[in-house]
Short mmCIF file of C-alpha atoms in Angstrom, two decimals:
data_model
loop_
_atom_site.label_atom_id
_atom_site.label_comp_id
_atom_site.label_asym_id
_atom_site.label_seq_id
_atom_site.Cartn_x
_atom_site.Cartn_y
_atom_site.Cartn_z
CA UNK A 1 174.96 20.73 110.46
CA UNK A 2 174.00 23.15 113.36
CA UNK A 3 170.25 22.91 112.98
CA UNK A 4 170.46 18.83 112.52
CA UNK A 5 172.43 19.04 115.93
CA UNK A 6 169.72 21.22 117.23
CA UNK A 7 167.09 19.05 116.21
CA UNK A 8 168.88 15.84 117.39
CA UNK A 9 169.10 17.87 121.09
CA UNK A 10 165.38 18.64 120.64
CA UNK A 11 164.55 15.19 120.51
CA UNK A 12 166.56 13.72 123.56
CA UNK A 13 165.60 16.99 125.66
CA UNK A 14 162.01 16.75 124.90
CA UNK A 15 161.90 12.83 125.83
CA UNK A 16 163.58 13.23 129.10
CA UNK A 17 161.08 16.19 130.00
CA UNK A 18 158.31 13.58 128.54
CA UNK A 19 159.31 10.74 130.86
CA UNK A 20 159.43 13.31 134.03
CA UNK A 21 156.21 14.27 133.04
CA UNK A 22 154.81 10.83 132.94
CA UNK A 23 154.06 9.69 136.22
CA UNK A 24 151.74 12.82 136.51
CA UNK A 25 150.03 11.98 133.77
CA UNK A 26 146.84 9.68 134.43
CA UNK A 27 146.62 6.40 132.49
CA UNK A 28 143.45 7.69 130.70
CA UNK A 29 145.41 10.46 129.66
CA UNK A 30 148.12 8.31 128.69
CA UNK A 31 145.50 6.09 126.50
CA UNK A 32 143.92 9.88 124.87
CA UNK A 33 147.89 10.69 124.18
CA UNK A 34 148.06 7.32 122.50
CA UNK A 35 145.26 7.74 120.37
CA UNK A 36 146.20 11.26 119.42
CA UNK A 37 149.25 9.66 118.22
CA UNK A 38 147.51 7.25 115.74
CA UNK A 39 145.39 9.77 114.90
CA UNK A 40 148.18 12.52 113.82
CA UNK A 41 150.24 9.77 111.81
CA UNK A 42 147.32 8.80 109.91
CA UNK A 43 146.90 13.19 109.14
CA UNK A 44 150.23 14.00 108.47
CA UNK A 45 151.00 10.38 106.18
CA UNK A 46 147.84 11.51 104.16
CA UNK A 47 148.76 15.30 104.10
CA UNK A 48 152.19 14.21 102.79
CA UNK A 49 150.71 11.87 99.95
CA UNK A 50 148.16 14.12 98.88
CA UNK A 51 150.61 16.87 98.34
CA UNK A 52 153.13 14.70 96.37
CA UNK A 53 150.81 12.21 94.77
CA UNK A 54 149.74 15.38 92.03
CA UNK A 55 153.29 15.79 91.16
CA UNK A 56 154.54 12.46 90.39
CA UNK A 57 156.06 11.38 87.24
CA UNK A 58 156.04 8.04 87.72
CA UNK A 59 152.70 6.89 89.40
CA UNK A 60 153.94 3.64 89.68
CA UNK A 61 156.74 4.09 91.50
CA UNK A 62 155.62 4.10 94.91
CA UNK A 63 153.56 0.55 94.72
CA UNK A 64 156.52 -0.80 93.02
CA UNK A 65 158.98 0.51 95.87
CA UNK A 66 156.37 -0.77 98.65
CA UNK A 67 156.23 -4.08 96.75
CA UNK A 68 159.67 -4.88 97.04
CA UNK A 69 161.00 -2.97 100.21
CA UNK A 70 158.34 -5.02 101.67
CA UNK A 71 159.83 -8.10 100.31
CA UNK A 72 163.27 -7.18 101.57
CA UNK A 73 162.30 -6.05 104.62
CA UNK A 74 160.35 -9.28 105.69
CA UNK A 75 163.63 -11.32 104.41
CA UNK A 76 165.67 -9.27 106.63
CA UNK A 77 163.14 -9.75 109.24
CA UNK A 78 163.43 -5.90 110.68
CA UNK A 79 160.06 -5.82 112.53
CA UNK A 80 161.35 -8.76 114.22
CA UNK A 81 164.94 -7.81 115.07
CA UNK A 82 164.02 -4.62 116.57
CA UNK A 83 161.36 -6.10 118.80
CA UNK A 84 163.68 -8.15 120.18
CA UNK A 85 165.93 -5.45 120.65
CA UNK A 86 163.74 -3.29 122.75
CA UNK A 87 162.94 -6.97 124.51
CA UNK A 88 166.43 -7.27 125.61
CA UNK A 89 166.83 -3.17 126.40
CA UNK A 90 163.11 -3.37 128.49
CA UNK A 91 163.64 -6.67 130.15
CA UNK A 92 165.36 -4.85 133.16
CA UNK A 93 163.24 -2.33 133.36
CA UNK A 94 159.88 -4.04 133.72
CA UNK A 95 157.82 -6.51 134.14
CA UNK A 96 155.15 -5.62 132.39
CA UNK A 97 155.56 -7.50 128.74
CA UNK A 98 152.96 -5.36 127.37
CA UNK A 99 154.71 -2.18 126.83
CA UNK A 100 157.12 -3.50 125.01
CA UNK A 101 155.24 -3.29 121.85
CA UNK A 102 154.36 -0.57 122.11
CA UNK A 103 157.26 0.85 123.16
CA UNK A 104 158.59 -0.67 119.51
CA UNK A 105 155.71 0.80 117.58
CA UNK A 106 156.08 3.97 119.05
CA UNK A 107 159.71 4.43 118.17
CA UNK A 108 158.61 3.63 114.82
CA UNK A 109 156.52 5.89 114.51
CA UNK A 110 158.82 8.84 116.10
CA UNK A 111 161.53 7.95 113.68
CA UNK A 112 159.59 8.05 110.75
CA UNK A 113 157.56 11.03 111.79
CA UNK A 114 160.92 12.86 112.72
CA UNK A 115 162.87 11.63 109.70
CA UNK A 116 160.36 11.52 106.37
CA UNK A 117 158.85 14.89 106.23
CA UNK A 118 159.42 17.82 104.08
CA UNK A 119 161.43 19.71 106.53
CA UNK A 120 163.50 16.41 107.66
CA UNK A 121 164.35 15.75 103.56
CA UNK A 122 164.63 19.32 102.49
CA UNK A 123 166.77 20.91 105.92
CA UNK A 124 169.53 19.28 105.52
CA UNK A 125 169.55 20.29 101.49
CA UNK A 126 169.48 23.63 101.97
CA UNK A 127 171.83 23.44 104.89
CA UNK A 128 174.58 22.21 103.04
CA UNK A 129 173.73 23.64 99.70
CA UNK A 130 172.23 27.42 100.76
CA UNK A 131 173.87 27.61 104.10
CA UNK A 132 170.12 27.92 105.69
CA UNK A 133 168.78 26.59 108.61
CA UNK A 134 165.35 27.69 108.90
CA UNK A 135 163.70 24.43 107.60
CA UNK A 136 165.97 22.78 110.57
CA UNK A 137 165.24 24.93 113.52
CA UNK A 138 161.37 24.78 112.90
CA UNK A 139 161.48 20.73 112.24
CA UNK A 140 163.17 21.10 115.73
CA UNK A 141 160.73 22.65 117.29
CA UNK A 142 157.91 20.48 116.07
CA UNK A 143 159.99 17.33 116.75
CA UNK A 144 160.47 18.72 120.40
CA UNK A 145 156.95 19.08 121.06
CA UNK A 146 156.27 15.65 119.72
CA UNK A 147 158.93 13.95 121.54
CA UNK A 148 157.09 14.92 124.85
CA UNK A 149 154.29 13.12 123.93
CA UNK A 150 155.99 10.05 122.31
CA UNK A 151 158.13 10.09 126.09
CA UNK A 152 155.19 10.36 128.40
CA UNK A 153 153.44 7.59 126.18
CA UNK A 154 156.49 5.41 125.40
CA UNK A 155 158.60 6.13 127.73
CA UNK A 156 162.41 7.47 127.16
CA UNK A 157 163.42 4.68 124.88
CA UNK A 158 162.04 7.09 122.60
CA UNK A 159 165.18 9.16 122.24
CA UNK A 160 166.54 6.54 120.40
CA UNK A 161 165.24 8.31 117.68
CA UNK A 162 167.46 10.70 117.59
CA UNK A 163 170.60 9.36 116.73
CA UNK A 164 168.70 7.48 113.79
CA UNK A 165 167.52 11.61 112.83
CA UNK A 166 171.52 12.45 113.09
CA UNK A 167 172.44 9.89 111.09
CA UNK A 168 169.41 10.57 108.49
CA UNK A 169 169.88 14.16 108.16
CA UNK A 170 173.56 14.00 108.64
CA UNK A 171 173.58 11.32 105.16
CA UNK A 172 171.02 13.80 103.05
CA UNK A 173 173.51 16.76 104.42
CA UNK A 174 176.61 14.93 103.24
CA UNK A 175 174.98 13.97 99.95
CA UNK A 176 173.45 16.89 98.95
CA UNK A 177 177.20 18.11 100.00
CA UNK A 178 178.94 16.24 97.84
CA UNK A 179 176.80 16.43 95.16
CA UNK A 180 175.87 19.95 94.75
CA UNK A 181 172.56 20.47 93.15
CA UNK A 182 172.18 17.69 90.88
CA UNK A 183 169.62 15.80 93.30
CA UNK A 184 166.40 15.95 91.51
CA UNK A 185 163.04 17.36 93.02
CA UNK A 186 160.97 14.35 91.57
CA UNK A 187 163.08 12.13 93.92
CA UNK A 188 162.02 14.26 97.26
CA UNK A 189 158.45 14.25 95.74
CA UNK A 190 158.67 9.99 95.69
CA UNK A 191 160.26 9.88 98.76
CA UNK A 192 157.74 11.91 100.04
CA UNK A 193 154.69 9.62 98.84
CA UNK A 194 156.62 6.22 100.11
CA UNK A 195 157.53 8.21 103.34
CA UNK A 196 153.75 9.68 103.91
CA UNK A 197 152.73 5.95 103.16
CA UNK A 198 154.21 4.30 105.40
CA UNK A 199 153.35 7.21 108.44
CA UNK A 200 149.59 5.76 107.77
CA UNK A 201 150.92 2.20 107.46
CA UNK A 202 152.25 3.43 111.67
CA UNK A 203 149.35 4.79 112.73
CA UNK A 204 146.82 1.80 111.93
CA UNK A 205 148.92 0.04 114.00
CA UNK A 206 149.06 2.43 116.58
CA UNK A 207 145.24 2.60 116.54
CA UNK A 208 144.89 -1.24 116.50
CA UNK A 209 143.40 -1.38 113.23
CA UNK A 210 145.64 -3.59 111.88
CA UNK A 211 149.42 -4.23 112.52
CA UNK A 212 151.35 -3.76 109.27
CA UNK A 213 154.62 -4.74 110.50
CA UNK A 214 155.61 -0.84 108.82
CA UNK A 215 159.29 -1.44 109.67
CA UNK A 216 159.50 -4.24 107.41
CA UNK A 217 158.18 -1.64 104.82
CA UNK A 218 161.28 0.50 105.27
CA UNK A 219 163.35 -0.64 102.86
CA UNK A 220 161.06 0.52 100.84
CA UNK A 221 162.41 4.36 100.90
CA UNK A 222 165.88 3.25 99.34
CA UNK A 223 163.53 1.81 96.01
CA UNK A 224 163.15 5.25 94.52
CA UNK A 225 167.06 7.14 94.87
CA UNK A 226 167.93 3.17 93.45
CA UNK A 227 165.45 4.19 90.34
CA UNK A 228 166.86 7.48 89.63
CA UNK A 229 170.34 5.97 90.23
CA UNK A 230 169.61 3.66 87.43
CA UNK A 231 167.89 5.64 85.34
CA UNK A 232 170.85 8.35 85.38
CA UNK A 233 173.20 5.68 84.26
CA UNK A 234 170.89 4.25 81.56
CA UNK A 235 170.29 7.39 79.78
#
């Protein structure tokens, strides 16, 4: 658990130095930053589809998951909850209504750019399994970097990713704990497609190109361990 306490600390660190940083930093700078953010969701969703997409078993998986997390999600209303969350947490703050949004797509974004990645999914595994840290520490570092961006964008109600990361890692670390090795790499690999997904679904909306509602898509990463759940006790 060390390097998912490290990386939690990386996150809450780096967003405090972001929001120092930010009244230094120059609105057009601020819109650049933005972009760049859109921009890097849309790379690293695509990087992580293209790299799991060739090792899938069941092609079908992923539109099925998106299909119906979508459906669940929009029942549950997310998207709309946790706007009016960060309405209620913001109202105080400012005045201005329209960085509210954005302060609500940009923590969706940092939580799933922090939490569904290889190094988020497979850290914690080897931590608890191998006793290894090194996927941890470097998702740390990367997640530190990005925070400071996400902060002098955002603003510091990004660190409220981090406690979602603790819990995340923390639940694949207890899992994986529990269970030994019996978790199976073709799960990771549809996680990983759903995950990368759903990143691109993010940055469209970042970029403006169209607003997906992505957290309403979220249940859709709980579709595929349900699948393999099933299809352990079926066969």
């Amino acid at each position: 658990m060390i390097g998912t306490i490290t990386n939690t600390c990386a996150i809450i660190v780096g967003s405090a130095l972001g929001y120092a940083l930010k009244r230094g930093i120059r609105p057009e700078w601020q819109t650049v930053l933005f972009d760049a953010m859109g921009l890097a969701s849309i790379a690293l969703g695509t990087n992580a589809v293209c790299q799991n997409m060739p090792h899938s078993l069941y092609p079908v998986l992923f539109i099925l998951s998106l299909a119906l997390g979508g459906l669940v999600g929009t029942m549950l209303r997310i998207d709309q909850r946790l706007k009016s969350l960060v309405d209620r947490l913001q109202k105080h703050k400012t005045t201005d209504t329209s960085q509210r949004p954005r302060l609500a797509e940009g923590l969706t974004t940092a939580v799933l750019l922090y939490c569904i990645g290889t190094l988020s999914i497979l850290g914690p595994i080897n931590s608890a399994l191998l006793g290894d840290e090194t996927f941890l520490l470097t998702n740390a570092t990367l997640d530190f970097v990005s925070s400071i961006i996400f902060s002098a964008t955002y603003g510091f109600g990004i660190s409220l990713a981090a406690p979602v990361l603790f819990c995340w890692q923390g639940g694949i670390w207890l899992i994986a704990r529990l269970s030994g090795s019996i978790i199976p790499p073709a799960l990771l690999t549809e996680m990983g497609i759903v995950g990368g997904i759903l990143i691109i679904s993010s940055g469209l909306g970042i970029l403006h190109v169209k607003d997906l509602r992505t957290l309403n898509l979220l249940p859709a990463l709980f579709i595929p361990p349900l699948f393999f759940l099933l299809k352990s006790l079926l066969c």
